[in-house]
Amino acid sequence: MKRFILLVGLLISLCACASGPKPSTSPKLPYDSWYVGLAAPRHMEVWVETVDVLDQRGLPFFHVFGGVASYTGKVEGWHKGGGAMKPVNNVDLPERIFLRWQSLVEPQAYKIRIPIPQWVREEMVKPERVFCPGSQKWKVDYRDSITLGMAPGGIVKVWVGGACLDYKEVGRFQAEIEPLGPYIGKSKGQYIPIEPENKAYVEQHGIPYGSW
């Protein structure tokens, strides 16, 4: 219950401060929105404080995503893309993505600015005809999703992919420690409570640094 109350309070505060410009024209993309996915290795619980985007028009958008990530099937190593997805509406393709999160198993707060190369934006608007396993039909699809994978030690991996297309790795990045702590000092050093299952796993097995 304590965890639930804390989450609700923080979510309300995040929603209240979400902001961004109101462009006069919508992005000219072959789809209504692109997606951001959040992922982490199994048991390596994270809480994402914010995902901010600077799009290719040079417009900033704050708090386009946040909260819990989805988890891979194993602790060590990565899957390729996917994760807890959210559409990013009325935002052009990303030029930079700013990420701030809490690694709850350590615990530690991290932040990073991730440059998105031009080839990624080109991939995101390139149509490909593909057989989609879900619908069992051929269709034209796009790599309209960017996944941010977060691991202890401030490791971030980024992929670009689509619902019916494979994911391509964009890069592996090293975040820096947020010197002000969780919520840039607004929570007075208090982290989101870790789930008991994940806490028990780390106490028994430790954190496999270097495996990501």
PDB file of C-alpha atoms in Angstrom:
ATOM      1  CA  MET A   1       0.000   0.000   0.000  1.00  0.00           C
ATOM      2  CA  LYS A   2       2.859   2.396   0.812  1.00  0.00           C
ATOM      3  CA  ARG A   3       4.377   1.746  -2.611  1.00  0.00           C
ATOM      4  CA  PHE A   4       1.006   2.324  -4.307  1.00  0.00           C
ATOM      5  CA  ILE A   5       0.390   5.641  -2.511  1.00  0.00           C
ATOM      6  CA  LEU A   6       3.894   6.865  -3.339  1.00  0.00           C
ATOM      7  CA  LEU A   7       3.516   5.905  -7.006  1.00  0.00           C
ATOM      8  CA  VAL A   8       0.169   7.659  -7.294  1.00  0.00           C
ATOM      9  CA  GLY A   9       1.565  10.845  -5.763  1.00  0.00           C
ATOM     10  CA  LEU A  10       4.584  10.888  -8.044  1.00  0.00           C
ATOM     11  CA  LEU A  11       2.496  10.166 -11.137  1.00  0.00           C
ATOM     12  CA  ILE A  12       0.194  13.072 -10.319  1.00  0.00           C
ATOM     13  CA  SER A  13       3.176  15.383  -9.927  1.00  0.00           C
ATOM     14  CA  LEU A  14       4.625  14.185 -13.236  1.00  0.00           C
ATOM     15  CA  CYS A  15       1.365  14.719 -15.095  1.00  0.00           C
ATOM     16  CA  ALA A  16       1.072  18.189 -13.628  1.00  0.00           C
ATOM     17  CA  CYS A  17       4.464  19.250 -14.959  1.00  0.00           C
ATOM     18  CA  ALA A  18       4.335  17.565 -18.371  1.00  0.00           C
ATOM     19  CA  SER A  19       4.779  20.198 -21.033  1.00  0.00           C
ATOM     20  CA  GLY A  20       5.928  20.916 -24.531  1.00  0.00           C
ATOM     21  CA  PRO A  21       5.493  23.351 -27.398  1.00  0.00           C
ATOM     22  CA  LYS A  22       2.360  23.520 -29.495  1.00  0.00           C
ATOM     23  CA  PRO A  23       3.614  23.404 -33.085  1.00  0.00           C
ATOM     24  CA  SER A  24       1.429  24.984 -35.740  1.00  0.00           C
ATOM     25  CA  THR A  25       1.719  21.940 -38.001  1.00  0.00           C
ATOM     26  CA  SER A  26       1.805  18.217 -37.274  1.00  0.00           C
ATOM     27  CA  PRO A  27       4.863  16.126 -38.177  1.00  0.00           C
ATOM     28  CA  LYS A  28       4.771  14.699 -41.696  1.00  0.00           C
ATOM     29  CA  LEU A  29       5.199  11.016 -40.898  1.00  0.00           C
ATOM     30  CA  PRO A  30       3.765   7.914 -42.594  1.00  0.00           C
ATOM     31  CA  TYR A  31       1.988   7.019 -39.331  1.00  0.00           C
ATOM     32  CA  ASP A  32       0.087   8.861 -36.609  1.00  0.00           C
ATOM     33  CA  SER A  33       2.722   8.408 -33.902  1.00  0.00           C
ATOM     34  CA  TRP A  34       5.985   6.688 -33.145  1.00  0.00           C
ATOM     35  CA  TYR A  35       6.682   4.732 -29.949  1.00  0.00           C
ATOM     36  CA  VAL A  36       9.101   4.684 -27.045  1.00  0.00           C
ATOM     37  CA  GLY A  37       9.673   1.395 -25.212  1.00  0.00           C
ATOM     38  CA  LEU A  38      11.198   0.906 -21.746  1.00  0.00           C
ATOM     39  CA  ALA A  39      12.961  -2.330 -20.825  1.00  0.00           C
ATOM     40  CA  ALA A  40      15.295  -3.773 -18.169  1.00  0.00           C
ATOM     41  CA  PRO A  41      16.852  -7.167 -17.388  1.00  0.00           C
ATOM     42  CA  ARG A  42      14.751  -9.505 -15.270  1.00  0.00           C
ATOM     43  CA  HIS A  43      14.797  -8.603 -11.535  1.00  0.00           C
ATOM     44  CA  MET A  44      16.920  -5.485 -12.235  1.00  0.00           C
ATOM     45  CA  GLU A  45      14.005  -3.208 -11.392  1.00  0.00           C
ATOM     46  CA  VAL A  46      13.976   0.370 -12.632  1.00  0.00           C
ATOM     47  CA  TRP A  47      11.656   3.345 -12.316  1.00  0.00           C
ATOM     48  CA  VAL A  48      11.832   5.866 -15.144  1.00  0.00           C
ATOM     49  CA  GLU A  49      11.393   9.418 -13.921  1.00  0.00           C
ATOM     50  CA  THR A  50      11.151  10.968 -17.365  1.00  0.00           C
ATOM     51  CA  VAL A  51      11.795  10.519 -21.061  1.00  0.00           C
ATOM     52  CA  ASP A  52      12.158  13.861 -22.854  1.00  0.00           C
ATOM     53  CA  VAL A  53      12.577  14.330 -26.594  1.00  0.00           C
ATOM     54  CA  LEU A  54      14.165  16.952 -28.811  1.00  0.00           C
ATOM     55  CA  ASP A  55      12.654  16.268 -32.226  1.00  0.00           C
ATOM     56  CA  GLN A  56      14.226  16.888 -35.627  1.00  0.00           C
ATOM     57  CA  ARG A  57      12.412  20.238 -35.873  1.00  0.00           C
ATOM     58  CA  GLY A  58      14.371  21.359 -32.810  1.00  0.00           C
ATOM     59  CA  LEU A  59      11.283  21.327 -30.576  1.00  0.00           C
ATOM     60  CA  PRO A  60      11.557  19.963 -26.999  1.00  0.00           C
ATOM     61  CA  PHE A  61       8.893  17.736 -25.454  1.00  0.00           C
ATOM     62  CA  PHE A  62       8.991  16.840 -21.768  1.00  0.00           C
ATOM     63  CA  HIS A  63       7.722  13.749 -19.950  1.00  0.00           C
ATOM     64  CA  VAL A  64       6.612  11.858 -23.047  1.00  0.00           C
ATOM     65  CA  PHE A  65       6.970   8.642 -21.029  1.00  0.00           C
ATOM     66  CA  GLY A  66       7.887   7.405 -17.570  1.00  0.00           C
ATOM     67  CA  GLY A  67       7.078   4.815 -14.942  1.00  0.00           C
ATOM     68  CA  VAL A  68       7.747   1.091 -14.983  1.00  0.00           C
ATOM     69  CA  ALA A  69       9.641  -0.839 -17.627  1.00  0.00           C
ATOM     70  CA  SER A  70       8.948  -4.331 -18.875  1.00  0.00           C
ATOM     71  CA  TYR A  71      11.478  -7.032 -18.063  1.00  0.00           C
ATOM     72  CA  THR A  72      13.368  -9.555 -20.134  1.00  0.00           C
ATOM     73  CA  GLY A  73      13.185 -13.296 -19.541  1.00  0.00           C
ATOM     74  CA  LYS A  74      16.663 -13.495 -18.010  1.00  0.00           C
ATOM     75  CA  VAL A  75      18.918 -11.453 -15.761  1.00  0.00           C
ATOM     76  CA  GLU A  76      22.096 -11.463 -17.833  1.00  0.00           C
ATOM     77  CA  GLY A  77      22.253 -10.158 -21.391  1.00  0.00           C
ATOM     78  CA  TRP A  78      19.565  -8.487 -23.465  1.00  0.00           C
ATOM     79  CA  HIS A  79      16.670  -9.321 -25.704  1.00  0.00           C
ATOM     80  CA  LYS A  80      16.459  -7.214 -28.853  1.00  0.00           C
ATOM     81  CA  GLY A  81      14.018  -4.355 -28.507  1.00  0.00           C
ATOM     82  CA  GLY A  82      10.420  -4.340 -27.364  1.00  0.00           C
ATOM     83  CA  GLY A  83       9.455  -3.326 -23.848  1.00  0.00           C
ATOM     84  CA  ALA A  84       6.616  -1.327 -22.309  1.00  0.00           C
ATOM     85  CA  MET A  85       5.512   0.832 -25.242  1.00  0.00           C
ATOM     86  CA  LYS A  86       3.817   4.210 -25.377  1.00  0.00           C
ATOM     87  CA  PRO A  87       2.874   6.241 -28.459  1.00  0.00           C
ATOM     88  CA  VAL A  88       4.522   9.641 -28.813  1.00  0.00           C
ATOM     89  CA  ASN A  89       1.901  11.854 -30.434  1.00  0.00           C
ATOM     90  CA  ASN A  90       2.435  15.080 -32.389  1.00  0.00           C
ATOM     91  CA  VAL A  91       6.219  14.808 -31.991  1.00  0.00           C
ATOM     92  CA  ASP A  92       8.537  14.526 -34.977  1.00  0.00           C
ATOM     93  CA  LEU A  93      11.268  11.909 -35.193  1.00  0.00           C
ATOM     94  CA  PRO A  94      13.819  12.221 -32.364  1.00  0.00           C
ATOM     95  CA  GLU A  95      17.134  13.976 -32.700  1.00  0.00           C
ATOM     96  CA  ARG A  96      17.999  13.486 -29.012  1.00  0.00           C
ATOM     97  CA  ILE A  97      16.369  11.573 -26.194  1.00  0.00           C
ATOM     98  CA  PHE A  98      16.906  12.566 -22.568  1.00  0.00           C
ATOM     99  CA  LEU A  99      16.422   9.823 -19.991  1.00  0.00           C
ATOM    100  CA  ARG A 100      16.453   9.963 -16.202  1.00  0.00           C
ATOM    101  CA  TRP A 101      15.722   6.888 -14.109  1.00  0.00           C
ATOM    102  CA  GLN A 102      16.201   5.116 -10.803  1.00  0.00           C
ATOM    103  CA  SER A 103      18.006   1.793 -10.702  1.00  0.00           C
ATOM    104  CA  LEU A 104      16.181   0.408  -7.672  1.00  0.00           C
ATOM    105  CA  VAL A 105      18.423  -2.603  -7.055  1.00  0.00           C
ATOM    106  CA  GLU A 106      21.462  -0.423  -6.319  1.00  0.00           C
ATOM    107  CA  PRO A 107      19.781   2.102  -5.610  1.00  0.00           C
ATOM    108  CA  GLN A 108      21.109   4.878  -7.835  1.00  0.00           C
ATOM    109  CA  ALA A 109      19.694   7.664  -9.987  1.00  0.00           C
ATOM    110  CA  TYR A 110      21.044   8.115 -13.512  1.00  0.00           C
ATOM    111  CA  LYS A 111      20.668  10.546 -16.381  1.00  0.00           C
ATOM    112  CA  ILE A 112      21.777  10.528 -19.997  1.00  0.00           C
ATOM    113  CA  ARG A 113      21.385  12.433 -23.244  1.00  0.00           C
ATOM    114  CA  ILE A 114      21.246  10.044 -26.194  1.00  0.00           C
ATOM    115  CA  PRO A 115      21.956  11.310 -29.727  1.00  0.00           C
ATOM    116  CA  ILE A 116      19.838   9.593 -32.371  1.00  0.00           C
ATOM    117  CA  PRO A 117      21.787   9.173 -35.642  1.00  0.00           C
ATOM    118  CA  GLN A 118      20.302  10.167 -38.993  1.00  0.00           C
ATOM    119  CA  TRP A 119      20.280   6.538 -40.173  1.00  0.00           C
ATOM    120  CA  VAL A 120      17.803   5.731 -37.384  1.00  0.00           C
ATOM    121  CA  ARG A 121      15.362   8.409 -38.547  1.00  0.00           C
ATOM    122  CA  GLU A 122      15.729   7.103 -42.092  1.00  0.00           C
ATOM    123  CA  GLU A 123      14.921   3.585 -40.866  1.00  0.00           C
ATOM    124  CA  MET A 124      11.836   4.905 -39.074  1.00  0.00           C
ATOM    125  CA  VAL A 125      10.230   6.168 -42.303  1.00  0.00           C
ATOM    126  CA  LYS A 126      11.418   3.438 -44.678  1.00  0.00           C
ATOM    127  CA  PRO A 127       8.516   1.142 -45.675  1.00  0.00           C
ATOM    128  CA  GLU A 128       9.213  -2.590 -45.773  1.00  0.00           C
ATOM    129  CA  ARG A 129       6.920  -5.352 -46.955  1.00  0.00           C
ATOM    130  CA  VAL A 130       6.960  -8.106 -44.338  1.00  0.00           C
ATOM    131  CA  PHE A 131       4.997 -11.152 -43.232  1.00  0.00           C
ATOM    132  CA  CYS A 132       3.508 -10.321 -39.835  1.00  0.00           C
ATOM    133  CA  PRO A 133       3.303 -13.348 -37.485  1.00  0.00           C
ATOM    134  CA  GLY A 134       0.516 -11.783 -35.432  1.00  0.00           C
ATOM    135  CA  SER A 135      -1.966 -11.319 -38.267  1.00  0.00           C
ATOM    136  CA  GLN A 136      -0.476 -14.045 -40.487  1.00  0.00           C
ATOM    137  CA  LYS A 137      -0.602 -11.593 -43.368  1.00  0.00           C
ATOM    138  CA  TRP A 138       1.798  -9.650 -45.542  1.00  0.00           C
ATOM    139  CA  LYS A 139       1.825  -5.906 -44.892  1.00  0.00           C
ATOM    140  CA  VAL A 140       3.891  -2.765 -45.282  1.00  0.00           C
ATOM    141  CA  ASP A 141       5.432  -1.922 -41.917  1.00  0.00           C
ATOM    142  CA  TYR A 142       7.817   0.642 -40.438  1.00  0.00           C
ATOM    143  CA  ARG A 143      10.418   0.605 -37.692  1.00  0.00           C
ATOM    144  CA  ASP A 144       8.431   3.149 -35.720  1.00  0.00           C
ATOM    145  CA  SER A 145       9.603   2.163 -32.221  1.00  0.00           C
ATOM    146  CA  ILE A 146      12.662   3.058 -30.161  1.00  0.00           C
ATOM    147  CA  THR A 147      13.425   0.926 -27.109  1.00  0.00           C
ATOM    148  CA  LEU A 148      15.520   2.164 -24.192  1.00  0.00           C
ATOM    149  CA  GLY A 149      17.034  -0.695 -22.202  1.00  0.00           C
ATOM    150  CA  MET A 150      18.370   0.224 -18.746  1.00  0.00           C
ATOM    151  CA  ALA A 151      20.665  -1.873 -16.546  1.00  0.00           C
ATOM    152  CA  PRO A 152      22.528  -1.363 -13.249  1.00  0.00           C
ATOM    153  CA  GLY A 153      25.691   0.669 -13.480  1.00  0.00           C
ATOM    154  CA  GLY A 154      23.991   3.180 -15.753  1.00  0.00           C
ATOM    155  CA  ILE A 155      24.137   1.045 -18.899  1.00  0.00           C
ATOM    156  CA  VAL A 156      21.657   2.000 -21.634  1.00  0.00           C
ATOM    157  CA  LYS A 157      21.065   0.096 -24.861  1.00  0.00           C
ATOM    158  CA  VAL A 158      18.938   1.509 -27.650  1.00  0.00           C
ATOM    159  CA  TRP A 159      17.171  -0.305 -30.488  1.00  0.00           C
ATOM    160  CA  VAL A 160      14.895   0.723 -33.356  1.00  0.00           C
ATOM    161  CA  GLY A 161      12.279  -1.669 -34.714  1.00  0.00           C
ATOM    162  CA  GLY A 162       8.634  -2.304 -35.471  1.00  0.00           C
ATOM    163  CA  ALA A 163       5.724  -4.569 -34.617  1.00  0.00           C
ATOM    164  CA  CYS A 164       6.432  -6.920 -37.529  1.00  0.00           C
ATOM    165  CA  LEU A 165      10.057  -5.973 -38.225  1.00  0.00           C
ATOM    166  CA  ASP A 166      13.193  -6.957 -36.349  1.00  0.00           C
ATOM    167  CA  TYR A 167      15.021  -4.545 -34.060  1.00  0.00           C
ATOM    168  CA  LYS A 168      18.375  -3.036 -34.965  1.00  0.00           C
ATOM    169  CA  GLU A 169      20.805  -1.922 -32.291  1.00  0.00           C
ATOM    170  CA  VAL A 170      21.435   1.819 -32.250  1.00  0.00           C
ATOM    171  CA  GLY A 171      24.146   1.765 -29.605  1.00  0.00           C
ATOM    172  CA  ARG A 172      25.293   1.084 -26.065  1.00  0.00           C
ATOM    173  CA  PHE A 173      25.698   4.122 -23.821  1.00  0.00           C
ATOM    174  CA  GLN A 174      27.005   4.946 -20.364  1.00  0.00           C
ATOM    175  CA  ALA A 175      24.814   7.223 -18.263  1.00  0.00           C
ATOM    176  CA  GLU A 176      26.129   9.460 -15.511  1.00  0.00           C
ATOM    177  CA  ILE A 177      25.010   9.504 -11.901  1.00  0.00           C
ATOM    178  CA  GLU A 178      22.448  12.183 -11.147  1.00  0.00           C
ATOM    179  CA  PRO A 179      24.255  14.160  -8.407  1.00  0.00           C
ATOM    180  CA  LEU A 180      20.991  15.479  -6.954  1.00  0.00           C
ATOM    181  CA  GLY A 181      19.641  11.968  -6.449  1.00  0.00           C
ATOM    182  CA  PRO A 182      16.162  10.644  -7.256  1.00  0.00           C
ATOM    183  CA  TYR A 183      13.758  13.173  -8.740  1.00  0.00           C
ATOM    184  CA  ILE A 184      16.649  15.682  -8.895  1.00  0.00           C
ATOM    185  CA  GLY A 185      16.410  16.135  -5.147  1.00  0.00           C
ATOM    186  CA  LYS A 186      12.655  16.705  -4.942  1.00  0.00           C
ATOM    187  CA  SER A 187      12.029  13.409  -3.119  1.00  0.00           C
ATOM    188  CA  LYS A 188      14.728  14.183  -0.512  1.00  0.00           C
ATOM    189  CA  GLY A 189      16.716  11.063  -1.349  1.00  0.00           C
ATOM    190  CA  GLN A 190      13.736   8.704  -1.285  1.00  0.00           C
ATOM    191  CA  TYR A 191      13.666   6.094  -4.048  1.00  0.00           C
ATOM    192  CA  ILE A 192      10.626   4.244  -5.326  1.00  0.00           C
ATOM    193  CA  PRO A 193      10.280   1.084  -3.150  1.00  0.00           C
ATOM    194  CA  ILE A 194      11.640  -2.045  -4.824  1.00  0.00           C
ATOM    195  CA  GLU A 195       9.391  -5.071  -5.259  1.00  0.00           C
ATOM    196  CA  PRO A 196      10.098  -7.750  -2.589  1.00  0.00           C
ATOM    197  CA  GLU A 197      10.739 -10.433  -5.229  1.00  0.00           C
ATOM    198  CA  ASN A 198      13.458  -8.366  -6.892  1.00  0.00           C
ATOM    199  CA  LYS A 199      14.988  -7.345  -3.574  1.00  0.00           C
ATOM    200  CA  ALA A 200      15.189 -10.991  -2.504  1.00  0.00           C
ATOM    201  CA  TYR A 201      16.826 -11.994  -5.794  1.00  0.00           C
ATOM    202  CA  VAL A 202      19.551  -9.351  -5.514  1.00  0.00           C
ATOM    203  CA  GLU A 203      20.232 -10.189  -1.869  1.00  0.00           C
ATOM    204  CA  GLN A 204      20.725 -13.839  -2.815  1.00  0.00           C
ATOM    205  CA  HIS A 205      22.473 -13.571  -6.186  1.00  0.00           C
ATOM    206  CA  GLY A 206      23.899 -10.063  -6.378  1.00  0.00           C
ATOM    207  CA  ILE A 207      24.008  -7.818  -9.449  1.00  0.00           C
ATOM    208  CA  PRO A 208      25.807  -9.225 -12.533  1.00  0.00           C
ATOM    209  CA  TYR A 209      27.636  -6.036 -13.513  1.00  0.00           C
ATOM    210  CA  GLY A 210      29.431  -6.349 -16.832  1.00  0.00           C
ATOM    211  CA  SER A 211      26.885  -8.703 -18.406  1.00  0.00           C
ATOM    212  CA  TRP A 212      25.047  -5.932 -20.255  1.00  0.00           C
TER     213      TRP A 212
END
